[in-house]
């Protein structure tokens, strides 16, 4: 079992448990005061797929795939909330195929509803794919955004307050992410020309967001974290007047993140990238800077352990 590499205090934490003779197990999460996303998988090797979700999905190794497949094949994913119990019966017929989930806990509807959030980006992807122009893509994405938010309001009284906030953020940033993907990855030639001039207001409005609205429920969501990868590339392209699809994590990007990302996300973005990036002279310098910038950071111990080992092995 493991948490996902999103920019939160629970990023990339792993543990395991041995099944009982009847193929059951029970695990208690102690001292947990915030909800988090958990994935289960029968084989540790499948956890390697997590790196694709954020750190390679929008790089030069980019591939297009829907998150529903990631969250259900070959693992299962859950929203764990403090004070709650999740009881599931899992059925798997093939190693890589989808796992069938039957929820047996109280308020199973809440657990089931979380599973529906996995295909949000596919809905927005379909909306922009049908567009023949950027103007039409904007129109389609706005219509789909309104539709999904309206659907969510109908579910508000049946799901937990946290899941409502989480899904609300996933919908809003899922729309922004898919529009940027459409713009920067699917229509590179047309978008290259955009950055030679002033970016149209209607495009800026689609991707704009209020930093004050970035709360914990937003921070642990997949769509927000994928969005900011593309958002940083968009802002960098805008400033340099040329399309930048991928920017390697280095000193320049470190400084750019501190300047561009909303305050709640800066630390988690930087520390998770340093945890994932191979150690070298430049990243060691950035590690030192980050610790000084955020001396009380929640993942500092984990990061320090990584870089102490690197220094010791030199």
Short mmCIF file of N, CA, C and O in Angstrom, two decimals, residues 117-171:
data_model
loop_
_atom_site.label_atom_id
_atom_site.label_comp_id
_atom_site.label_asym_id
_atom_site.label_seq_id
_atom_site.Cartn_x
_atom_site.Cartn_y
_atom_site.Cartn_z
N UNK A 117 -14.50 9.85 -9.63
CA UNK A 117 -13.67 11.03 -9.95
C UNK A 117 -12.52 10.68 -10.87
O UNK A 117 -11.87 11.57 -11.41
N UNK A 118 -12.26 9.39 -11.07
CA UNK A 118 -11.10 8.99 -11.85
C UNK A 118 -11.22 9.33 -13.34
O UNK A 118 -10.21 9.43 -14.04
N UNK A 119 -12.45 9.45 -13.83
CA UNK A 119 -12.61 9.69 -15.27
C UNK A 119 -12.99 11.13 -15.60
O UNK A 119 -13.43 11.43 -16.70
N UNK A 120 -12.79 12.05 -14.65
CA UNK A 120 -13.11 13.45 -14.90
C UNK A 120 -12.30 14.03 -16.06
O UNK A 120 -12.83 14.75 -16.92
N UNK A 121 -11.00 13.72 -16.08
CA UNK A 121 -10.18 14.29 -17.15
C UNK A 121 -10.59 13.75 -18.52
O UNK A 121 -10.49 14.44 -19.54
N UNK A 122 -11.08 12.51 -18.56
CA UNK A 122 -11.54 11.96 -19.84
C UNK A 122 -12.74 12.74 -20.36
O UNK A 122 -12.86 13.00 -21.55
N UNK A 123 -13.64 13.13 -19.46
CA UNK A 123 -14.81 13.91 -19.88
C UNK A 123 -14.39 15.25 -20.48
O UNK A 123 -14.93 15.70 -21.50
N UNK A 124 -13.40 15.90 -19.86
CA UNK A 124 -12.94 17.19 -20.38
C UNK A 124 -12.10 17.01 -21.64
O UNK A 124 -12.12 17.85 -22.55
N UNK A 125 -11.36 15.92 -21.68
CA UNK A 125 -10.58 15.62 -22.88
C UNK A 125 -11.50 15.44 -24.09
O UNK A 125 -11.23 15.95 -25.18
N UNK A 126 -12.59 14.73 -23.89
CA UNK A 126 -13.55 14.52 -24.98
C UNK A 126 -14.15 15.85 -25.44
O UNK A 126 -14.39 16.05 -26.63
N UNK A 127 -14.35 16.76 -24.50
CA UNK A 127 -14.95 18.05 -24.83
C UNK A 127 -14.05 18.88 -25.74
O UNK A 127 -14.52 19.49 -26.71
N UNK A 128 -12.74 18.90 -25.46
CA UNK A 128 -11.84 19.71 -26.28
C UNK A 128 -11.43 19.00 -27.57
O UNK A 128 -11.14 19.64 -28.58
N UNK A 129 -11.41 17.68 -27.54
CA UNK A 129 -11.02 16.92 -28.73
C UNK A 129 -11.99 17.17 -29.89
O UNK A 129 -11.58 17.18 -31.06
N UNK A 130 -13.23 17.39 -29.57
CA UNK A 130 -14.25 17.62 -30.60
C UNK A 130 -14.12 19.01 -31.23
O UNK A 130 -14.69 19.26 -32.30
N UNK A 131 -13.39 19.91 -30.59
CA UNK A 131 -13.29 21.29 -31.06
C UNK A 131 -12.40 21.41 -32.30
O UNK A 131 -11.36 20.75 -32.40
N UNK A 132 -12.81 22.29 -33.21
CA UNK A 132 -12.02 22.54 -34.43
C UNK A 132 -11.20 23.81 -34.30
O UNK A 132 -10.28 24.04 -35.08
N UNK A 133 -11.53 24.65 -33.32
CA UNK A 133 -10.79 25.89 -33.08
C UNK A 133 -10.59 26.08 -31.58
O UNK A 133 -11.29 25.44 -30.77
N UNK A 134 -9.67 26.95 -31.21
CA UNK A 134 -9.44 27.24 -29.80
C UNK A 134 -10.68 27.85 -29.17
O UNK A 134 -11.03 27.54 -28.03
N UNK A 135 -11.37 28.70 -29.91
CA UNK A 135 -12.59 29.32 -29.41
C UNK A 135 -13.65 28.26 -29.09
O UNK A 135 -14.34 28.33 -28.07
N UNK A 136 -13.76 27.27 -29.97
CA UNK A 136 -14.73 26.20 -29.75
C UNK A 136 -14.31 25.33 -28.56
O UNK A 136 -15.16 24.86 -27.79
N UNK A 137 -13.00 25.13 -28.41
CA UNK A 137 -12.50 24.34 -27.28
C UNK A 137 -12.84 25.04 -25.96
O UNK A 137 -13.24 24.38 -24.98
N UNK A 138 -12.70 26.36 -25.92
CA UNK A 138 -13.04 27.12 -24.72
C UNK A 138 -14.53 27.00 -24.42
O UNK A 138 -14.93 26.80 -23.27
N UNK A 139 -15.34 27.13 -25.44
CA UNK A 139 -16.79 27.01 -25.28
C UNK A 139 -17.16 25.64 -24.74
O UNK A 139 -17.96 25.51 -23.80
N UNK A 140 -16.57 24.58 -25.32
CA UNK A 140 -16.87 23.21 -24.90
C UNK A 140 -16.44 22.94 -23.47
O UNK A 140 -17.14 22.27 -22.70
N UNK A 141 -15.25 23.44 -23.11
CA UNK A 141 -14.72 23.17 -21.78
C UNK A 141 -15.56 23.88 -20.72
O UNK A 141 -15.81 23.35 -19.63
N UNK A 142 -16.04 25.07 -21.04
CA UNK A 142 -16.90 25.80 -20.10
C UNK A 142 -18.24 25.10 -19.92
O UNK A 142 -18.76 25.02 -18.80
N UNK A 143 -18.79 24.58 -21.00
CA UNK A 143 -20.06 23.87 -20.91
C UNK A 143 -19.93 22.61 -20.08
O UNK A 143 -20.78 22.30 -19.24
N UNK A 144 -18.85 21.87 -20.32
CA UNK A 144 -18.63 20.63 -19.57
C UNK A 144 -18.34 20.94 -18.10
O UNK A 144 -18.80 20.19 -17.21
N UNK A 145 -17.63 22.02 -17.83
CA UNK A 145 -17.35 22.43 -16.45
C UNK A 145 -18.65 22.73 -15.71
O UNK A 145 -18.85 22.26 -14.58
N UNK A 146 -19.52 23.49 -16.33
CA UNK A 146 -20.82 23.80 -15.72
C UNK A 146 -21.63 22.54 -15.46
O UNK A 146 -22.25 22.37 -14.40
N UNK A 147 -21.60 21.64 -16.43
CA UNK A 147 -22.35 20.38 -16.31
C UNK A 147 -21.86 19.55 -15.13
O UNK A 147 -22.66 19.04 -14.33
N UNK A 148 -20.53 19.40 -15.00
CA UNK A 148 -19.97 18.56 -13.93
C UNK A 148 -20.17 19.20 -12.55
O UNK A 148 -20.42 18.49 -11.57
N UNK A 149 -20.08 20.53 -12.47
CA UNK A 149 -20.30 21.20 -11.18
C UNK A 149 -21.77 21.10 -10.77
O UNK A 149 -22.09 20.96 -9.59
N UNK A 150 -22.66 21.15 -11.75
CA UNK A 150 -24.09 20.99 -11.46
C UNK A 150 -24.38 19.58 -10.96
O UNK A 150 -25.14 19.39 -10.00
N UNK A 151 -23.76 18.59 -11.59
CA UNK A 151 -23.91 17.20 -11.14
C UNK A 151 -23.40 17.04 -9.71
O UNK A 151 -24.01 16.32 -8.90
N UNK A 152 -22.29 17.69 -9.40
CA UNK A 152 -21.71 17.59 -8.06
C UNK A 152 -22.66 18.16 -7.01
O UNK A 152 -22.81 17.59 -5.92
N UNK A 153 -23.29 19.27 -7.32
CA UNK A 153 -24.21 19.89 -6.36
C UNK A 153 -25.35 18.94 -6.00
O UNK A 153 -25.83 18.94 -4.86
N UNK A 154 -25.77 18.12 -6.94
CA UNK A 154 -26.84 17.16 -6.68
C UNK A 154 -26.39 16.07 -5.69
O UNK A 154 -27.22 15.42 -5.05
N UNK A 155 -25.08 15.86 -5.60
CA UNK A 155 -24.54 14.81 -4.73
C UNK A 155 -24.11 15.34 -3.37
O UNK A 155 -23.76 14.57 -2.48
N UNK A 156 -24.13 16.65 -3.18
CA UNK A 156 -23.55 17.28 -2.00
C UNK A 156 -24.07 16.71 -0.69
O UNK A 156 -23.30 16.52 0.27
N UNK A 157 -25.35 16.45 -0.60
CA UNK A 157 -25.93 15.96 0.65
C UNK A 157 -25.69 14.48 0.90
O UNK A 157 -25.98 13.97 1.98
N UNK A 158 -25.14 13.78 -0.09
CA UNK A 158 -24.94 12.33 0.03
C UNK A 158 -23.47 11.93 0.25
O UNK A 158 -23.19 10.77 0.55
N UNK A 159 -22.57 12.88 0.09
CA UNK A 159 -21.14 12.59 0.26
C UNK A 159 -20.57 13.44 1.38
O UNK A 159 -21.20 14.40 1.81
N UNK A 160 -19.38 13.09 1.85
CA UNK A 160 -18.79 13.83 2.96
C UNK A 160 -18.39 15.23 2.52
O UNK A 160 -18.11 15.47 1.34
N UNK A 161 -18.34 16.18 3.45
CA UNK A 161 -17.93 17.55 3.12
C UNK A 161 -16.55 17.61 2.46
O UNK A 161 -16.33 18.39 1.53
N UNK A 162 -15.63 16.75 2.94
CA UNK A 162 -14.29 16.77 2.35
C UNK A 162 -14.32 16.26 0.93
O UNK A 162 -13.68 16.84 0.05
N UNK A 163 -15.04 15.17 0.67
CA UNK A 163 -15.11 14.63 -0.69
C UNK A 163 -15.75 15.64 -1.63
O UNK A 163 -15.36 15.75 -2.80
N UNK A 164 -16.71 16.41 -1.13
CA UNK A 164 -17.32 17.46 -1.96
C UNK A 164 -16.27 18.50 -2.35
O UNK A 164 -16.16 18.87 -3.52
N UNK A 165 -15.50 18.96 -1.38
CA UNK A 165 -14.46 19.97 -1.67
C UNK A 165 -13.39 19.40 -2.60
O UNK A 165 -12.92 20.07 -3.53
N UNK A 166 -13.01 18.17 -2.35
CA UNK A 166 -12.01 17.50 -3.18
C UNK A 166 -12.48 17.39 -4.63
O UNK A 166 -11.76 17.73 -5.57
N UNK A 167 -13.71 16.91 -4.81
CA UNK A 167 -14.24 16.73 -6.16
C UNK A 167 -14.44 18.06 -6.87
O UNK A 167 -14.20 18.17 -8.08
N UNK A 168 -14.86 19.07 -6.13
CA UNK A 168 -15.03 20.41 -6.69
C UNK A 168 -13.72 20.90 -7.29
O UNK A 168 -13.68 21.43 -8.41
N UNK A 169 -12.62 20.69 -6.54
CA UNK A 169 -11.31 21.11 -7.03
C UNK A 169 -10.85 20.26 -8.21
O UNK A 169 -10.27 20.77 -9.18
N UNK A 170 -11.13 18.96 -8.16
CA UNK A 170 -10.76 18.07 -9.26
C UNK A 170 -11.46 18.49 -10.56
O UNK A 170 -10.86 18.47 -11.64
N UNK A 171 -12.73 18.88 -10.45
CA UNK A 171 -13.49 19.30 -11.63
C UNK A 171 -12.90 20.58 -12.21
O UNK A 171 -12.63 20.68 -13.41
#
